[in-house]
PDB file of C-alpha atoms in Angstrom:
ATOM      1  CA  MET A  12     -88.156   4.416 112.849  1.00 95.00           C
ATOM      2  CA  ILE A  13     -91.749   3.543 112.274  1.00 97.00           C
ATOM      3  CA  VAL A  14     -94.220   2.625 114.981  1.00 98.00           C
ATOM      4  CA  ARG A  15     -97.284   0.843 113.554  1.00 98.00           C
ATOM      5  CA  SER A  16     -99.849  -1.750 114.264  1.00 97.00           C
ATOM      6  CA  PHE A  17     -98.930  -5.453 114.175  1.00 97.00           C
ATOM      7  CA  GLN A  18     -99.538  -7.189 110.848  1.00 96.00           C
ATOM      8  CA  LEU A  19     -99.923 -10.912 110.278  1.00 94.00           C
ATOM      9  CA  SER A  20     -96.799 -10.760 108.313  1.00 96.00           C
ATOM     10  CA  ASP A  21     -94.758  -9.759 111.185  1.00 97.00           C
ATOM     11  CA  TYR A  22     -95.719 -12.745 113.214  1.00 96.00           C
ATOM     12  CA  LYS A  23     -92.261 -14.846 112.579  1.00 97.00           C
ATOM     13  CA  PHE A  24     -90.272 -11.747 113.285  1.00 97.00           C
ATOM     14  CA  VAL A  25     -91.964 -10.893 116.414  1.00 97.00           C
ATOM     15  CA  THR A  26     -91.792 -14.374 117.942  1.00 97.00           C
ATOM     16  CA  SER A  27     -88.226 -14.358 117.110  1.00 97.00           C
ATOM     17  CA  LEU A  28     -87.774 -11.056 118.881  1.00 98.00           C
ATOM     18  CA  LEU A  29     -89.670 -12.310 121.897  1.00 97.00           C
ATOM     19  CA  GLU A  30     -87.675 -15.414 122.183  1.00 97.00           C
ATOM     20  CA  THR A  31     -84.379 -13.388 122.019  1.00 97.00           C
ATOM     21  CA  VAL A  32     -85.449 -10.919 124.700  1.00 96.00           C
ATOM     22  CA  LEU A  33     -87.659 -12.677 127.111  1.00 96.00           C
ATOM     23  CA  THR A  34     -86.878 -15.635 129.490  1.00 95.00           C
ATOM     24  CA  GLU A  35     -88.351 -18.870 128.556  1.00 95.00           C
ATOM     25  CA  GLU A  36     -91.178 -18.615 131.246  1.00 94.00           C
ATOM     26  CA  CYS A  37     -91.823 -15.084 130.298  1.00 94.00           C
ATOM     27  CA  TYR A  38     -91.882 -16.055 126.613  1.00 96.00           C
ATOM     28  CA  GLU A  39     -94.442 -18.670 127.067  1.00 95.00           C
ATOM     29  CA  GLN A  40     -96.682 -16.465 129.163  1.00 93.00           C
ATOM     30  CA  THR A  41     -96.462 -13.596 126.671  1.00 95.00           C
ATOM     31  CA  MET A  42     -97.208 -15.941 123.586  1.00 96.00           C
ATOM     32  CA  GLU A  43    -100.329 -16.885 125.193  1.00 94.00           C
ATOM     33  CA  ALA A  44    -101.484 -13.245 125.944  1.00 93.00           C
ATOM     34  CA  PHE A  45    -100.219 -12.166 122.421  1.00 95.00           C
ATOM     35  CA  ALA A  46    -102.364 -14.761 120.611  1.00 94.00           C
ATOM     36  CA  ARG A  47    -105.427 -13.902 123.001  1.00 94.00           C
ATOM     37  CA  GLN A  48    -104.897 -10.122 122.351  1.00 94.00           C
ATOM     38  CA  LEU A  49    -104.613 -10.639 118.592  1.00 94.00           C
ATOM     39  CA  SER A  50    -107.933 -12.426 118.736  1.00 93.00           C
ATOM     40  CA  TRP A  51    -109.635  -9.710 120.597  1.00 93.00           C
ATOM     41  CA  ASP A  52    -108.009  -6.489 119.203  1.00 93.00           C
ATOM     42  CA  SER A  53    -104.851  -6.572 117.238  1.00 93.00           C
ATOM     43  CA  ASP A  54    -104.589  -2.772 117.177  1.00 95.00           C
ATOM     44  CA  LEU A  55    -103.241  -2.876 120.565  1.00 97.00           C
ATOM     45  CA  VAL A  56    -100.244  -4.897 119.538  1.00 97.00           C
ATOM     46  CA  VAL A  57     -97.708  -2.239 118.190  1.00 98.00           C
ATOM     47  CA  VAL A  58     -94.294  -2.759 116.637  1.00 98.00           C
ATOM     48  CA  ALA A  59     -91.370  -0.438 115.968  1.00 98.00           C
ATOM     49  CA  VAL A  60     -89.682  -1.081 112.668  1.00 98.00           C
ATOM     50  CA  GLN A  61     -86.237   0.194 111.842  1.00 96.00           C
ATOM     51  CA  ASP A  62     -84.531  -0.553 108.449  1.00 94.00           C
ATOM     52  CA  SER A  63     -87.368  -2.889 107.577  1.00 93.00           C
ATOM     53  CA  GLU A  64     -86.513  -4.912 110.708  1.00 96.00           C
ATOM     54  CA  ILE A  65     -88.816  -5.321 113.676  1.00 97.00           C
ATOM     55  CA  VAL A  66     -86.795  -4.099 116.702  1.00 98.00           C
ATOM     56  CA  GLY A  67     -89.593  -3.675 119.208  1.00 98.00           C
ATOM     57  CA  ILE A  68     -93.141  -4.658 120.317  1.00 98.00           C
ATOM     58  CA  ILE A  69     -95.625  -3.667 123.006  1.00 98.00           C
ATOM     59  CA  ILE A  70     -98.707  -5.668 123.659  1.00 97.00           C
ATOM     60  CA  GLY A  71    -101.555  -3.807 125.360  1.00 96.00           C
ATOM     61  CA  THR A  72    -105.147  -4.726 126.383  1.00 95.00           C
ATOM     62  CA  ILE A  73    -108.286  -3.009 127.511  1.00 95.00           C
ATOM     63  CA  ASP A  74    -110.472  -4.403 130.311  1.00 91.00           C
ATOM     64  CA  ASN A  75    -113.288  -2.508 132.036  1.00 89.00           C
ATOM     65  CA  HIS A  76    -112.308   0.906 130.528  1.00 93.00           C
ATOM     66  CA  LYS A  77    -108.815   0.418 131.725  1.00 95.00           C
ATOM     67  CA  GLY A  78    -105.896   0.284 129.485  1.00 96.00           C
ATOM     68  CA  TYR A  79    -102.893  -2.095 130.342  1.00 96.00           C
ATOM     69  CA  TYR A  80     -99.384  -2.133 129.068  1.00 96.00           C
ATOM     70  CA  TYR A  81     -98.900  -5.877 129.128  1.00 95.00           C
ATOM     71  CA  ARG A  82     -95.515  -6.618 127.834  1.00 96.00           C
ATOM     72  CA  ILE A  83     -92.946  -4.670 125.997  1.00 97.00           C
ATOM     73  CA  ALA A  84     -89.611  -6.100 124.280  1.00 97.00           C
ATOM     74  CA  VAL A  85     -86.849  -4.138 122.304  1.00 97.00           C
ATOM     75  CA  HIS A  86     -84.138  -6.097 120.647  1.00 97.00           C
ATOM     76  CA  PRO A  87     -80.923  -5.891 122.755  1.00 96.00           C
ATOM     77  CA  HIS A  88     -78.974  -4.095 119.864  1.00 96.00           C
ATOM     78  CA  HIS A  89     -81.685  -1.535 119.780  1.00 97.00           C
ATOM     79  CA  GLN A  90     -82.209  -0.695 123.520  1.00 95.00           C
ATOM     80  CA  ARG A  91     -81.605   2.587 124.979  1.00 94.00           C
ATOM     81  CA  LYS A  92     -82.398   4.459 121.882  1.00 96.00           C
ATOM     82  CA  GLY A  93     -85.991   5.671 122.667  1.00 96.00           C
ATOM     83  CA  ILE A  94     -87.796   2.668 120.912  1.00 97.00           C
ATOM     84  CA  GLY A  95     -89.455   1.587 124.157  1.00 97.00           C
ATOM     85  CA  LYS A  96     -90.691   5.114 124.930  1.00 97.00           C
ATOM     86  CA  ALA A  97     -92.194   5.560 121.358  1.00 98.00           C
ATOM     87  CA  LEU A  98     -93.995   2.136 121.696  1.00 98.00           C
ATOM     88  CA  ILE A  99     -95.386   3.217 125.055  1.00 97.00           C
ATOM     89  CA  GLN A 100     -96.455   6.543 123.736  1.00 97.00           C
ATOM     90  CA  SER A 101     -98.057   5.062 120.628  1.00 97.00           C
ATOM     91  CA  LEU A 102    -100.002   2.550 122.694  1.00 97.00           C
ATOM     92  CA  ARG A 103    -101.068   5.369 125.142  1.00 97.00           C
ATOM     93  CA  GLN A 104    -102.577   7.454 122.112  1.00 97.00           C
ATOM     94  CA  ARG A 105    -104.500   4.378 121.232  1.00 97.00           C
ATOM     95  CA  PHE A 106    -105.769   3.874 124.636  1.00 97.00           C
ATOM     96  CA  GLU A 107    -106.687   7.645 124.905  1.00 96.00           C
ATOM     97  CA  GLN A 108    -108.486   7.399 121.405  1.00 96.00           C
ATOM     98  CA  ARG A 109    -110.670   4.625 123.011  1.00 95.00           C
ATOM     99  CA  ASN A 110    -111.428   6.740 125.949  1.00 94.00           C
ATOM    100  CA  VAL A 111    -109.918   4.463 128.665  1.00 95.00           C
ATOM    101  CA  THR A 112    -110.390   5.847 132.160  1.00 94.00           C
ATOM    102  CA  LYS A 113    -107.027   4.729 133.499  1.00 95.00           C
ATOM    103  CA  ILE A 114    -103.945   3.339 132.226  1.00 96.00           C
ATOM    104  CA  MET A 115    -102.083   0.743 134.027  1.00 95.00           C
ATOM    105  CA  VAL A 116     -98.798  -1.090 133.790  1.00 95.00           C
ATOM    106  CA  ALA A 117     -98.862  -4.839 134.292  1.00 90.00           C
ATOM    107  CA  ALA A 118     -96.111  -5.157 137.019  1.00 88.00           C
ATOM    108  CA  ASP A 119     -95.498  -8.907 137.109  1.00 87.00           C
ATOM    109  CA  GLU A 120     -92.161 -10.232 137.875  1.00 88.00           C
ATOM    110  CA  HIS A 121     -91.022 -10.064 134.432  1.00 89.00           C
ATOM    111  CA  ASN A 122     -91.789  -6.396 134.056  1.00 89.00           C
ATOM    112  CA  GLU A 123     -90.244  -5.362 137.385  1.00 88.00           C
ATOM    113  CA  PRO A 124     -86.729  -4.548 135.674  1.00 89.00           C
ATOM    114  CA  ILE A 125     -88.358  -2.153 133.247  1.00 91.00           C
ATOM    115  CA  LEU A 126     -90.647  -0.132 135.611  1.00 93.00           C
ATOM    116  CA  PRO A 127     -88.139   2.699 135.630  1.00 94.00           C
ATOM    117  CA  LEU A 128     -88.880   3.103 131.966  1.00 94.00           C
ATOM    118  CA  TYR A 129     -92.570   3.811 132.609  1.00 95.00           C
ATOM    119  CA  GLU A 130     -91.651   6.072 135.589  1.00 94.00           C
ATOM    120  CA  SER A 131     -89.351   8.160 133.294  1.00 95.00           C
ATOM    121  CA  LEU A 132     -92.623   8.769 131.277  1.00 94.00           C
ATOM    122  CA  GLY A 133     -94.628   9.868 134.296  1.00 94.00           C
ATOM    123  CA  TYR A 134     -96.180   6.680 135.593  1.00 94.00           C
ATOM    124  CA  VAL A 135     -96.198   6.232 139.349  1.00 92.00           C
ATOM    125  CA  ALA A 136     -96.440   3.273 141.702  1.00 88.00           C
ATOM    126  CA  SER A 137    -100.164   3.549 141.860  1.00 90.00           C
ATOM    127  CA  ASP A 138    -100.329   2.941 138.150  1.00 92.00           C
ATOM    128  CA  PHE A 139     -98.629  -0.427 138.369  1.00 92.00           C
ATOM    129  CA  PHE A 140    -101.009  -3.340 138.426  1.00 89.00           C
ATOM    130  CA  ARG A 141     -99.979  -6.267 140.537  1.00 81.00           C
ATOM    131  CA  SER A 142    -102.024  -9.296 140.428  1.00 67.00           C
ATOM    132  CA  PHE A 143    -101.565 -13.015 141.246  1.00 50.00           C
ATOM    133  CA  GLN A 144    -103.757 -13.833 138.160  1.00 51.00           C
ATOM    134  CA  LYS A 145    -102.445 -13.682 134.753  1.00 51.00           C
ATOM    135  CA  LEU A 146    -103.475 -10.663 133.057  1.00 48.00           C
ATOM    136  CA  SER A 147    -104.260 -12.641 129.728  1.00 47.00           C
ATOM    137  CA  ILE A 148    -106.820 -14.649 131.743  1.00 44.00           C
ATOM    138  CA  VAL A 149    -108.438 -11.727 133.597  1.00 45.00           C
ATOM    139  CA  ALA A 150    -108.703  -9.174 130.749  1.00 46.00           C
ATOM    140  CA  GLY A 151    -111.042  -9.605 127.933  1.00 43.00           C
TER     141      GLY A 151
END
């Protein structure tokens, strides 16, 4: 498996993956944030590729010297194989290279089911960012 920065040629495959994994409401919110993050800093959009197929994506953002894991998605056929952890760790390295002072997990209703994944990597409840505003609007 290769973990690398998103490339424009990945767009069709990433949108298909997101559509497969996310609910319709979550997909719409994520596509909005995805587009915004690509316009700000595409290096914080990371994909996992296995056998030349995109099997996972994580979207992050930085706001006010804080790094945020916004959305992660791994294709159902590839879940529970360490891909999510590899994506989180790769994005964490990017945050650290940019000297963020704190790394947070966007804990909206769509991310609640995967918070144990972040906890398995050492994140705790105080690292979970809960807001009534959409992160894609407040970050930038």
